[in-house]
Tab-separated table of C-alpha atoms in Angstrom:
chain	number	residue	atom	x	y	z
Q	23	MET	CA	-10.129	18.998	8.748
Q	24	SER	CA	-10.427	16.216	6.625
Q	25	ALA	CA	-10.706	12.511	7.428
Q	26	VAL	CA	-9.280	11.145	4.556
Q	27	ALA	CA	-5.351	11.280	4.131
Q	28	SER	CA	-3.641	12.685	1.100
Q	29	PRO	CA	-1.181	10.474	-0.708
Q	30	PRO	CA	2.631	11.503	-0.352
Q	31	HIS	CA	3.909	14.013	-2.749
Q	32	VAL	CA	5.380	12.746	-5.870
Q	33	ASP	CA	8.645	14.144	-6.376
Q	34	THR	CA	9.324	15.009	-9.881
Q	35	SER	CA	12.517	15.191	-10.262
Q	36	PRO	CA	14.893	13.597	-12.755
Q	37	ARG	CA	15.914	10.808	-10.208
Q	38	THR	CA	12.318	9.789	-9.626
Q	39	LEU	CA	11.721	9.314	-13.675
Q	40	VAL	CA	14.857	6.818	-13.665
Q	41	VAL	CA	13.700	5.008	-11.057
Q	42	ALA	CA	9.881	4.676	-12.111
Q	43	ILE	CA	11.216	4.020	-15.074
Q	44	GLY	CA	13.290	1.238	-13.805
Q	45	ASP	CA	10.275	-0.204	-11.836
Q	46	ALA	CA	8.524	-0.394	-15.108
Q	47	ALA	CA	10.832	-1.887	-16.637
Q	48	LEU	CA	11.240	-4.609	-14.195
Q	49	ILE	CA	7.472	-5.148	-14.043
Q	50	LEU	CA	7.242	-5.573	-17.932
Q	51	LEU	CA	10.285	-7.997	-17.576
Q	52	PHE	CA	8.320	-9.601	-15.019
Q	53	ILE	CA	5.845	-9.826	-17.347
Q	54	ALA	CA	7.824	-10.963	-20.568
Q	55	LEU	CA	9.316	-13.725	-18.585
Q	56	GLY	CA	6.313	-15.062	-17.578
Q	57	GLU	CA	4.844	-15.297	-20.932
Q	58	LEU	CA	7.772	-16.513	-22.721
Q	59	GLN	CA	7.559	-19.208	-19.865
Q	60	HIS	CA	4.283	-20.305	-20.633
Q	61	GLY	CA	4.994	-20.307	-24.846
Q	62	TYR	CA	3.755	-16.953	-25.961
Q	63	ASP	CA	5.381	-15.254	-28.589
Q	64	LEU	CA	5.894	-11.585	-27.540
Q	65	LEU	CA	6.345	-10.218	-30.831
Q	66	ALA	CA	3.860	-11.961	-32.493
Q	67	GLN	CA	1.168	-11.790	-29.631
Q	68	PRO	CA	1.713	-7.878	-28.401
Q	69	GLY	CA	-1.981	-7.589	-27.481
Q	70	ARG	CA	-1.505	-10.722	-24.996
Q	71	VAL	CA	1.081	-8.817	-23.241
Q	72	VAL	CA	0.084	-5.727	-23.015
Q	73	GLY	CA	-3.341	-7.220	-21.584
Q	74	THR	CA	-1.013	-9.354	-18.823
Q	75	ALA	CA	1.364	-6.373	-18.142
Q	76	LEU	CA	-1.767	-3.280	-18.176
Q	77	PRO	CA	-3.262	-4.972	-14.567
Q	78	PHE	CA	0.085	-4.826	-12.980
Q	79	LEU	CA	1.446	-1.708	-14.307
Q	80	ILE	CA	-2.020	0.304	-12.949
Q	81	GLY	CA	-1.718	-1.988	-9.842
Q	82	TRP	CA	1.471	-0.515	-9.348
Q	83	GLY	CA	0.656	2.710	-10.335
Q	84	VAL	CA	-1.789	2.973	-7.621
Q	85	ALA	CA	-0.082	1.333	-4.852
Q	86	SER	CA	3.226	2.923	-5.406
Q	87	VAL	CA	1.908	6.435	-4.763
Q	88	LEU	CA	-0.124	5.348	-2.130
Q	89	ALA	CA	3.011	3.730	-0.513
Q	90	GLY	CA	5.049	6.679	-0.924
Q	91	VAL	CA	8.070	5.021	-3.073
Q	92	TYR	CA	7.853	8.157	-5.382
Q	93	THR	CA	8.544	10.620	-2.260
Q	94	LEU	CA	12.166	12.576	-1.721
Q	95	GLN	CA	11.538	10.978	1.557
Q	96	ILE	CA	12.416	7.301	0.508
Q	97	TYR	CA	15.883	8.061	-0.181
Q	98	ARG	CA	16.724	8.684	3.204
Q	99	SER	CA	16.060	5.371	4.457
Q	100	LEU	CA	17.054	2.002	2.718
Q	101	ARG	CA	14.809	0.319	5.304
Q	102	ARG	CA	11.998	2.507	4.520
Q	103	SER	CA	12.771	2.276	0.690
Q	104	VAL	CA	12.565	-1.309	0.774
Q	105	VAL	CA	9.533	-1.826	2.873
Q	106	ARG	CA	7.364	0.374	0.952
Q	107	THR	CA	8.646	-1.118	-2.087
Q	108	ALA	CA	7.697	-4.376	-0.989
Q	109	LEU	CA	3.982	-2.940	0.284
Q	110	ALA	CA	3.374	-1.190	-2.879
Q	111	TRP	CA	4.234	-4.750	-4.903
Q	112	VAL	CA	1.924	-6.509	-2.544
Q	113	GLY	CA	-0.797	-3.717	-3.359
Q	114	ALA	CA	-0.080	-3.963	-6.714
Q	115	VAL	CA	-0.541	-7.752	-7.340
Q	116	LEU	CA	-3.744	-7.266	-5.517
Q	117	VAL	CA	-5.007	-4.588	-7.614
Q	118	GLY	CA	-3.898	-6.794	-10.715
Q	119	GLN	CA	-5.514	-9.873	-9.709
Q	120	ALA	CA	-8.163	-8.115	-8.751
Q	121	LEU	CA	-8.277	-6.481	-12.404
Q	122	ARG	CA	-7.881	-9.486	-14.441
Q	123	ALA	CA	-11.046	-11.052	-12.937
Q	124	THR	CA	-12.785	-8.299	-14.818
Q	125	SER	CA	-14.108	-8.904	-18.120
Q	126	ILE	CA	-11.777	-6.047	-19.201
Q	127	PHE	CA	-8.623	-7.714	-19.161
Q	128	HIS	CA	-8.184	-11.544	-20.034
Q	129	GLY	CA	-7.084	-14.308	-17.567
Q	130	ASP	CA	-8.536	-14.438	-13.806
Q	131	PHE	CA	-7.770	-14.119	-10.184
Q	132	ALA	CA	-5.437	-17.414	-9.919
Q	133	VAL	CA	-4.045	-17.763	-6.547
Q	134	THR	CA	-0.939	-19.490	-8.195
Q	135	PHE	CA	-0.052	-16.784	-10.093
Q	136	MET	CA	-0.587	-14.447	-7.560
Q	137	LEU	CA	2.022	-16.039	-5.626
Q	138	VAL	CA	4.278	-16.338	-8.821
Q	139	SER	CA	3.410	-12.502	-9.034
Q	140	LEU	CA	4.644	-11.579	-5.506
Q	141	GLY	CA	7.509	-13.808	-5.443
Q	142	VAL	CA	9.172	-12.474	-8.526
Q	143	GLY	CA	8.234	-9.169	-8.422
Q	144	LEU	CA	9.690	-8.790	-4.858
Q	145	VAL	CA	12.812	-10.593	-6.216
Q	146	LEU	CA	13.179	-7.954	-8.692
Q	147	LEU	CA	12.073	-4.907	-7.311
Q	148	VAL	CA	13.253	-4.962	-3.598
Q	149	PRO	CA	17.000	-5.407	-4.836
Q	150	TRP	CA	16.669	-2.919	-7.438
Q	151	ARG	CA	15.333	-0.470	-4.862
Q	152	ALA	CA	17.502	-0.779	-2.255
Q	153	ALA	CA	20.350	-0.565	-4.621
Q	154	ILE	CA	18.894	3.054	-5.793
Q	155	GLY	CA	18.259	3.781	-2.215
Q	156	TYR	CA	21.886	2.814	-1.366
Q	157	LEU	CA	23.444	4.920	-3.938
Q	158	TRP	CA	21.270	8.017	-3.824
Q	159	ARG	CA	20.882	8.106	0.252
Q	160	PRO	CA	21.621	11.657	1.174
């Protein structure tokens, strides 16, 4: 018997694809709004936008699977959906900030940006996931 727990099973239904696309769209919206707020032109500097988004998308990819936000069970409890989404976003931000602290991505580990990322991401993702959880509950 293995001492390491395996990540929760990812549901591969069309419903989960819609949710994952919505999650990614909201994360990209967060990045786009931040880039615009700081005076960057999204169309003139697409490499910068991608470089800012990738650490958070990678973080979300890892943390969301580990938190089980793409399992069938997530739709059975609105509370579970909200809590796991929030935990996944916290994990995504920590991974994203850690990646930004490397030479691979621009930026660094900035506490202020981490706090803003946490707040804005939670404001975007949690209501979205609560609505999905409410509408698609069994």
